[in-house]
Tab-separated table of N, CA, C and O and ligand atoms in Angstrom:
chain	number	residue	atom	x	y	z
G	30	MET	N	-7.542	11.245	17.996
G	30	MET	CA	-8.167	9.742	17.114
G	30	MET	C	-9.707	10.099	16.582
G	30	MET	O	-10.468	10.980	17.020
G	31	VAL	N	-9.450	9.785	15.092
G	31	VAL	CA	-10.928	9.341	14.501
G	31	VAL	C	-11.763	8.294	14.181
G	31	VAL	O	-11.108	7.651	14.156
G	32	VAL	N	-12.121	7.793	14.670
G	32	VAL	CA	-13.344	6.963	15.057
G	32	VAL	C	-14.579	6.799	14.087
G	32	VAL	O	-15.281	7.456	13.337
G	33	LEU	N	-14.358	5.792	13.301
G	33	LEU	CA	-15.598	5.816	11.663
G	33	LEU	C	-16.315	4.545	12.002
G	33	LEU	O	-15.554	3.468	12.675
G	34	SER	N	-17.822	4.561	11.771
G	34	SER	CA	-18.313	3.728	11.595
G	34	SER	C	-18.157	2.422	10.369
G	34	SER	O	-17.382	2.588	9.312
G	35	GLN	N	-18.936	1.207	10.371
G	35	GLN	CA	-18.928	0.396	8.734
G	35	GLN	C	-19.586	1.205	8.097
G	35	GLN	O	-19.111	0.751	7.406
G	36	GLN	N	-20.347	1.616	7.923
G	36	GLN	CA	-21.053	2.444	7.182
G	36	GLN	C	-19.852	3.430	6.509
G	36	GLN	O	-20.392	3.921	5.545
G	37	ASP	N	-19.061	4.503	7.392
G	37	ASP	CA	-18.578	5.462	6.964
G	37	ASP	C	-17.223	4.720	5.627
G	37	ASP	O	-16.479	3.914	5.687
G	38	LEU	N	-16.717	6.133	5.032
G	38	LEU	CA	-16.049	5.265	3.787
G	38	LEU	C	-14.599	6.018	3.948
G	38	LEU	O	-14.475	7.581	4.879
G	39	ALA	N	-13.273	5.713	4.117
G	39	ALA	CA	-12.425	6.250	4.246
G	39	ALA	C	-11.859	7.123	3.248
G	39	ALA	O	-11.142	8.595	3.467
G	40	ARG	N	-12.316	7.077	1.901
G	40	ARG	CA	-12.179	8.268	1.125
G	40	ARG	C	-12.998	9.713	1.535
G	40	ARG	O	-12.081	10.370	1.238
G	41	ASP	N	-14.519	9.784	2.144
G	41	ASP	CA	-14.557	10.854	2.552
G	41	ASP	C	-14.133	10.730	3.724
G	41	ASP	O	-14.428	12.199	3.667
G	42	ALA	N	-13.535	10.306	4.593
G	42	ALA	CA	-12.784	11.112	5.924
G	42	ALA	C	-11.968	11.429	5.192
G	42	ALA	O	-11.807	12.985	5.877
G	43	ALA	N	-11.201	11.050	4.391
G	43	ALA	CA	-10.208	11.598	3.550
G	43	ALA	C	-10.251	13.248	3.102
G	43	ALA	O	-9.234	13.673	3.671
G	44	LEU	N	-11.505	13.422	2.133
G	44	LEU	CA	-12.136	14.766	2.033
G	44	LEU	C	-12.044	15.292	2.917
G	44	LEU	O	-11.719	16.558	2.945
G	45	ASN	N	-13.100	15.415	3.739
G	45	ASN	CA	-12.728	15.891	4.738
G	45	ASN	C	-12.076	16.524	5.400
G	45	ASN	O	-11.503	18.137	6.277
G	46	THR	N	-11.087	15.618	5.455
G	46	THR	CA	-9.610	16.159	6.532
G	46	THR	C	-8.686	16.561	6.050
G	46	THR	O	-8.104	17.873	6.343
G	47	MET	N	-8.729	16.592	4.395
G	47	MET	CA	-8.739	17.682	3.389
G	47	MET	C	-8.901	18.909	3.600
G	47	MET	O	-8.303	20.186	4.066
G	48	GLN	N	-10.374	18.726	3.373
G	48	GLN	CA	-11.057	20.086	3.850
G	48	GLN	C	-10.694	20.932	5.183
G	48	GLN	O	-10.603	21.982	5.071
G	49	PHE	N	-10.689	20.440	6.042
G	49	PHE	CA	-10.556	20.528	7.045
G	49	PHE	C	-9.111	21.045	6.941
G	49	PHE	O	-8.677	22.812	7.889
G	50	PHE	N	-7.791	20.700	6.457
G	50	PHE	CA	-6.444	21.882	6.461
G	50	PHE	C	-6.338	22.517	5.636
G	50	PHE	O	-6.058	23.892	6.318
G	51	ALA	N	-7.253	22.225	4.442
G	51	ALA	CA	-7.692	23.734	3.716
G	51	ALA	C	-8.166	25.057	4.635
G	51	ALA	O	-7.449	26.106	4.621
G	52	GLN	N	-9.295	24.990	5.769
G	52	GLN	CA	-9.488	25.844	6.289
G	52	GLN	C	-8.401	26.336	7.055
G	52	GLN	O	-8.355	27.369	7.763
G	53	GLU	N	-8.138	25.244	7.819
G	53	GLU	CA	-6.662	25.688	8.819
G	53	GLU	C	-5.590	26.056	8.754
G	53	GLU	O	-4.615	26.612	9.320
G	54	SER	N	-5.074	26.279	7.097
G	54	SER	CA	-3.860	26.736	6.985
G	54	SER	C	-3.937	28.555	6.885
G	54	SER	O	-5.162	29.006	6.422
G	55	CYS	N	-3.010	28.590	7.807
G	55	CYS	CA	-2.667	29.871	7.975
G	55	CYS	C	-2.759	30.660	6.461
G	55	CYS	O	-2.691	31.954	6.672
G	56	GLY	N	-2.513	30.540	5.317
G	56	GLY	CA	-2.237	30.964	4.467
G	56	GLY	C	-0.434	31.458	4.472
G	56	GLY	O	-0.561	32.207	3.002
G	57	GLN	N	0.502	31.187	4.926
G	57	GLN	CA	1.901	31.988	4.926
G	57	GLN	C	2.354	31.086	3.411
G	57	GLN	O	3.340	31.890	2.941
G	58	CYS	N	2.195	30.229	3.251
G	58	CYS	CA	3.430	29.735	2.206
G	58	CYS	C	2.308	28.914	1.293
G	58	CYS	O	1.245	28.446	1.473
G	59	THR	N	2.538	29.016	-0.243
G	59	THR	CA	1.487	29.092	-1.299
G	59	THR	C	1.803	26.798	-1.712
G	59	THR	O	0.426	26.598	-1.757
G	60	PRO	N	2.461	26.320	-0.996
G	60	PRO	CA	2.133	24.841	-1.185
G	60	PRO	C	0.749	24.185	-0.399
G	60	PRO	O	0.133	23.852	-1.236
G	61	CYS	N	0.920	25.153	1.091
G	61	CYS	CA	-0.030	24.689	1.646
G	61	CYS	C	-1.482	25.445	1.521
G	61	CYS	O	-2.372	24.398	1.452
G	62	ARG	N	-1.128	26.569	1.345
G	62	ARG	CA	-2.466	27.800	1.211
G	62	ARG	C	-3.273	27.379	-0.344
G	62	ARG	O	-4.611	26.835	-0.576
G	63	VAL	N	-2.256	27.104	-1.435
G	63	VAL	CA	-3.239	26.276	-2.385
G	63	VAL	C	-2.893	24.701	-2.672
G	63	VAL	O	-4.469	24.329	-3.151
G	64	GLY	N	-2.207	24.126	-2.413
G	64	GLY	CA	-2.501	22.665	-2.418
G	64	GLY	C	-2.992	22.186	-1.621
G	64	GLY	O	-4.252	20.870	-2.031
G	65	THR	N	-3.496	22.642	-0.478
G	65	THR	CA	-5.109	22.129	-0.026
G	65	THR	C	-6.198	22.003	-0.142
G	65	THR	O	-6.608	20.932	-0.309
G	66	ASP	N	-6.007	23.072	-0.737
G	66	ASP	CA	-7.465	23.469	-1.318
G	66	ASP	C	-8.078	22.525	-2.917
G	66	ASP	O	-8.750	22.161	-3.167
G	67	LYS	N	-6.447	22.482	-3.806
G	67	LYS	CA	-6.642	22.048	-4.657
G	67	LYS	C	-6.613	20.354	-4.464
G	67	LYS	O	-7.386	20.037	-5.231
G	68	ALA	N	-6.230	19.966	-3.287
G	68	ALA	CA	-6.398	18.357	-3.129
G	68	ALA	C	-7.896	18.387	-2.818
G	68	ALA	O	-8.161	17.199	-3.355
G	69	ALA	N	-8.456	19.143	-2.382
G	69	ALA	CA	-9.756	18.681	-1.842
G	69	ALA	C	-10.553	18.778	-2.721
G	69	ALA	O	-11.467	17.702	-2.851
G	70	GLN	N	-10.697	19.659	-3.460
G	70	GLN	CA	-11.182	19.421	-5.139
G	70	GLN	C	-10.808	18.262	-5.629
G	70	GLN	O	-11.973	17.669	-6.644
G	71	LEU	N	-9.854	18.067	-6.436
G	71	LEU	CA	-9.122	16.239	-6.542
G	71	LEU	C	-9.986	15.698	-5.985
G	71	LEU	O	-10.114	14.663	-6.999
G	72	MET	N	-9.769	15.314	-4.845
G	72	MET	CA	-10.203	14.385	-3.793
G	72	MET	C	-12.008	14.232	-4.188
G	72	MET	O	-12.571	12.851	-3.715
G	73	ALA	N	-12.815	15.963	-4.033
G	73	ALA	CA	-14.099	15.635	-4.635
G	73	ALA	C	-14.691	14.598	-5.373
G	73	ALA	O	-16.061	13.823	-5.811
G	74	ALA	N	-13.786	14.576	-6.747
G	74	ALA	CA	-14.159	14.005	-7.805
G	74	ALA	C	-14.166	12.618	-7.766
G	74	ALA	O	-13.349	11.529	-6.972
G	75	PRO	N	-15.305	12.513	-8.702
G	75	PRO	CA	-15.809	10.766	-8.793
G	75	PRO	C	-15.074	9.654	-8.829
G	75	PRO	O	-14.653	8.845	-8.028
G	76	VAL	N	-13.623	10.181	-9.779
G	76	VAL	CA	-12.448	9.591	-9.855
G	76	VAL	C	-10.758	10.584	-9.648
G	76	VAL	O	-11.519	11.352	-10.473
G	77	TRP	N	-10.430	9.801	-9.066
G	77	TRP	CA	-9.341	10.434	-8.925
G	77	TRP	C	-8.337	10.530	-9.697
G	77	TRP	O	-7.738	9.503	-10.590
G	78	ASP	N	-7.604	11.565	-9.975
G	78	ASP	CA	-6.556	12.126	-10.878
G	78	ASP	C	-5.059	11.382	-9.759
G	78	ASP	O	-4.619	12.668	-9.444
G	79	HIS	N	-5.042	10.400	-10.136
G	79	HIS	CA	-3.727	10.091	-9.031
G	79	HIS	C	-2.631	10.141	-9.112
G	79	HIS	O	-1.725	10.799	-8.765
G	80	ASP	N	-2.112	10.789	-10.275
G	80	ASP	CA	-0.918	11.607	-11.158
G	80	ASP	C	-0.662	12.773	-10.367
G	80	ASP	O	0.202	13.097	-10.045
G	81	THR	N	-1.775	13.291	-10.500
G	81	THR	CA	-1.799	14.445	-10.382
G	81	THR	C	-1.193	15.290	-8.422
G	81	THR	O	-0.844	15.722	-8.085
G	82	LEU	N	-2.529	14.071	-7.850
G	82	LEU	CA	-2.626	13.831	-6.507
G	82	LEU	C	-1.141	13.422	-6.053
G	82	LEU	O	-0.868	14.571	-4.980
G	83	ASP	N	-0.630	12.754	-6.428
G	83	ASP	CA	0.438	12.284	-6.095
G	83	ASP	C	1.796	13.701	-6.237
G	83	ASP	O	2.581	13.829	-5.105
G	84	ASP	N	1.770	14.431	-7.592
G	84	ASP	CA	2.841	15.414	-7.621
G	84	ASP	C	2.036	16.367	-6.302
G	84	ASP	O	2.928	16.976	-5.955
G	85	LEU	N	0.904	16.859	-6.424
G	85	LEU	CA	0.266	17.844	-5.768
G	85	LEU	C	1.383	17.556	-4.023
G	85	LEU	O	1.473	17.962	-3.619
G	86	GLY	N	1.202	16.291	-3.825
G	86	GLY	CA	1.236	16.020	-2.536
G	86	GLY	C	2.782	16.519	-2.525
G	86	GLY	O	3.069	16.587	-1.310
G	87	GLN	N	3.636	15.571	-2.681
G	87	GLN	CA	5.028	15.828	-3.251
G	87	GLN	C	5.146	17.249	-3.018
G	87	GLN	O	6.619	17.331	-1.934
G	88	VAL	N	5.648	18.086	-3.777
G	88	VAL	CA	5.403	19.445	-3.631
G	88	VAL	C	5.296	20.134	-2.072
G	88	VAL	O	5.560	20.908	-1.600
G	89	MET	N	4.147	19.298	-1.894
G	89	MET	CA	3.324	19.923	-0.534
G	89	MET	C	4.258	19.137	0.718
G	89	MET	O	4.502	19.889	1.478
G	90	VAL	N	4.645	17.965	0.757
G	90	VAL	CA	5.576	17.502	1.650
G	90	VAL	C	6.873	18.527	1.145
G	90	VAL	O	7.689	18.495	2.000
G	91	ASP	N	7.612	18.671	0.387
G	91	ASP	CA	8.965	18.567	0.116
G	91	ASP	C	8.707	20.281	0.858
G	91	ASP	O	9.923	20.789	1.132
G	92	ALA	N	7.724	21.534	0.440
G	92	ALA	CA	7.382	23.252	0.600
G	92	ALA	C	6.931	23.728	1.163
G	92	ALA	O	7.081	25.097	1.108
G	93	SER	N	6.627	22.876	2.027
G	93	SER	CA	5.176	23.665	2.804
G	93	SER	C	6.549	23.966	4.279
G	93	SER	O	7.239	23.043	4.683
G	94	ILE	N	5.917	25.814	4.747
G	94	ILE	CA	6.805	25.455	6.018
G	94	ILE	C	6.684	24.624	6.869
G	94	ILE	O	7.436	24.310	7.769
G	95	CYS	N	5.532	24.566	7.447
G	95	CYS	CA	5.336	23.447	8.821
G	95	CYS	C	4.470	22.096	8.899
G	95	CYS	O	4.061	21.773	7.475
G	96	GLY	N	4.258	22.107	9.603
G	96	GLY	CA	4.117	20.228	9.354
G	96	GLY	C	2.456	20.125	8.853
G	96	GLY	O	1.968	19.215	8.538
G	97	LEU	N	1.946	21.180	9.124
G	97	LEU	CA	0.380	20.835	8.691
G	97	LEU	C	0.378	20.825	7.318
G	97	LEU	O	-0.182	19.942	6.212
G	98	GLY	N	0.827	21.618	6.400
G	98	GLY	CA	1.322	21.180	4.734
G	98	GLY	C	1.953	20.300	4.628
G	98	GLY	O	1.998	19.652	3.620
G	99	GLN	N	2.852	19.955	5.505
G	99	GLN	CA	4.439	18.425	4.742
G	99	GLN	C	2.704	17.664	5.488
G	99	GLN	O	3.365	16.331	4.544
G	100	ALA	N	2.271	17.600	6.188
G	100	ALA	CA	1.456	16.301	6.629
G	100	ALA	C	0.255	15.941	5.907
G	100	ALA	O	-0.423	14.987	6.142
G	101	ALA	N	-0.550	16.795	5.402
G	101	ALA	CA	-1.544	17.238	4.854
G	101	ALA	C	-1.295	15.637	3.559
G	101	ALA	O	-3.595	15.632	3.573
G	102	PRO	N	-0.919	15.505	2.814
G	102	PRO	CA	-0.572	14.558	1.773
G	102	PRO	C	-1.079	13.141	2.262
G	102	PRO	O	-1.197	12.477	1.961
G	103	ASN	N	-0.904	12.659	3.522
G	103	ASN	CA	-1.338	11.457	4.295
G	103	ASN	C	-2.473	11.254	3.617
G	103	ASN	O	-2.761	10.043	4.346
G	104	ALA	N	-3.554	12.498	4.072
G	104	ALA	CA	-5.119	11.830	4.075
G	104	ALA	C	-5.408	11.007	2.324
G	104	ALA	O	-5.866	10.080	2.473
G	105	ILE	N	-4.527	12.154	1.653
G	105	ILE	CA	-4.579	10.833	0.463
G	105	ILE	C	-3.185	9.506	0.379
G	105	ILE	O	-4.286	8.822	-0.156
G	106	ARG	N	-2.661	9.617	0.675
G	106	ARG	CA	-1.969	8.544	0.350
G	106	ARG	C	-2.252	7.042	1.123
G	106	ARG	O	-2.299	6.570	1.008
G	107	CYS	N	-3.355	7.672	2.763
G	107	CYS	CA	-3.724	5.960	3.275
G	107	CYS	C	-4.312	5.870	2.662
G	107	CYS	O	-4.625	4.419	2.933
G	108	VAL	N	-5.040	6.912	1.450
G	108	VAL	CA	-6.574	5.661	1.020
G	108	VAL	C	-6.312	5.557	-0.064
G	108	VAL	O	-6.412	4.170	-0.284
G	109	GLN	N	-5.084	6.079	-1.032
G	109	GLN	CA	-4.782	5.446	-1.803
G	109	GLN	C	-4.108	3.632	-1.296
G	109	GLN	O	-4.003	2.953	-2.018
G	110	ARG	N	-3.990	4.179	-0.411
G	110	ARG	CA	-2.561	2.890	-0.093
G	110	ARG	C	-3.414	1.558	0.525
G	110	ARG	O	-3.492	0.517	-0.285
G	111	TYR	N	-4.740	2.300	1.458
G	111	TYR	CA	-5.403	0.879	2.083
G	111	TYR	C	-6.669	0.784	1.518
G	111	TYR	O	-7.069	0.136	2.112
G	112	PHE	N	-7.126	1.794	0.984
G	112	PHE	CA	-8.442	1.808	0.626
G	112	PHE	C	-8.762	2.534	-0.640
G	112	PHE	O	-9.884	2.812	-1.315
G	113	ALA	N	-7.676	1.479	-1.524
G	113	ALA	CA	-7.948	1.943	-3.723
G	113	ALA	C	-9.208	1.394	-3.519
G	113	ALA	O	-9.840	1.769	-4.917
G	114	ASP	N	-9.912	0.158	-3.073
G	114	ASP	CA	-10.983	0.106	-3.563
G	114	ASP	C	-12.069	1.212	-3.608
G	114	ASP	O	-12.919	0.960	-4.578
G	115	GLU	N	-12.364	1.841	-2.445
G	115	GLU	CA	-13.707	3.113	-2.477
G	115	GLU	C	-12.543	4.021	-3.358
G	115	GLU	O	-13.752	4.592	-4.180
G	116	VAL	N	-12.100	4.516	-3.608
G	116	VAL	CA	-11.563	5.280	-5.358
G	116	VAL	C	-11.675	4.618	-6.739
G	116	VAL	O	-12.510	5.406	-7.118
G	117	ALA	N	-11.252	3.329	-6.632
G	117	ALA	CA	-11.461	3.028	-7.921
G	117	ALA	C	-12.957	2.432	-8.086
G	117	ALA	O	-13.535	2.709	-9.561
G	118	ALA	N	-13.785	2.266	-7.264
G	118	ALA	CA	-15.234	2.290	-7.081
G	118	ALA	C	-16.198	3.373	-7.313
G	118	ALA	O	-17.398	3.621	-8.029
G	119	GLY	N	-15.193	4.391	-7.132
G	119	GLY	CA	-15.544	6.123	-6.969
G	119	GLY	C	-16.502	5.895	-5.851
G	119	GLY	O	-18.183	6.675	-6.003
G	120	MET	N	-16.796	5.572	-4.936
G	120	MET	CA	-17.855	5.301	-4.123
G	120	MET	C	-17.783	6.409	-3.054
G	120	MET	O	-16.468	7.186	-2.799
G	121	SER	N	-18.907	6.643	-2.808
G	121	SER	CA	-19.007	8.251	-1.611
G	121	SER	C	-20.525	8.048	-1.136
G	121	SER	O	-21.509	8.050	-1.933
G	122	ASN	N	-20.234	8.712	0.093
G	122	ASN	CA	-21.645	8.860	0.649
G	122	ASN	C	-22.121	10.136	1.213
G	122	ASN	O	-23.094	10.533	1.612
G	123	GLN	N	-21.041	10.976	0.334
G	123	GLN	CA	-21.242	11.631	0.813
G	123	GLN	C	-22.311	12.977	-0.651
G	123	GLN	O	-22.215	12.523	-1.707
G	124	LYS	N	-23.656	14.117	-0.399
G	124	LYS	CA	-24.085	14.464	-1.378
G	124	LYS	C	-22.867	15.053	-1.789
G	124	LYS	O	-22.042	15.931	-1.629
G	125	GLU	N	-23.649	15.528	-3.267
G	125	GLU	CA	-22.503	16.502	-4.745
G	125	GLU	C	-22.702	17.731	-3.748
G	125	GLU	O	-21.407	18.040	-3.856
G	126	SER	N	-23.724	17.722	-3.393
G	126	SER	CA	-23.605	20.028	-2.529
G	126	SER	C	-22.360	19.666	-1.243
G	126	SER	O	-21.893	20.766	-0.933
G	127	GLN	N	-22.094	18.226	-1.106
G	127	GLN	CA	-21.340	18.358	0.364
G	127	GLN	C	-20.020	18.225	-0.336
G	127	GLN	O	-18.734	18.734	0.581
G	128	ARG	N	-19.670	17.849	-1.262
G	128	ARG	CA	-18.262	18.022	-2.154
G	128	ARG	C	-17.617	19.041	-2.617
G	128	ARG	O	-18.273	20.088	-2.458
J	225	LIG	S1	2.415	24.462	6.065
J	225	LIG	FE1	1.887	26.027	7.676
J	225	LIG	S2	3.188	27.576	7.443
J	225	LIG	FE2	2.731	27.435	5.442
J	225	LIG	S3	0.427	27.567	4.616
J	225	LIG	FE3	0.118	25.709	6.067
J	225	LIG	S4	-0.118	25.956	7.820
J	225	LIG	FE4	0.957	28.045	7.064
């Protein structure tokens, strides 16, 4: 369980989660090894490239060997579905150096 305050942004939490997945990826399969890192880069941008994130997420779900890579895109999809306003507004509490 992850608890966020009212000052936290879901997109920052999702980026942090993706960066965690990128660090935890064992590297055995390319969709997860490269996909989590690339997704984190895309999610750090002020404006998300939704088409690329959607394509990348689908490849990760379809082609990753284990649950880590298959579930990692959920961080993207949840924010797109439930916190689209944060992404559309380019909101972030993270400093540029942390992205
Ligand atoms: S999906 Fe699983 S097996 Fe593939 S790189 Fe990620 S952690 Fe390793």
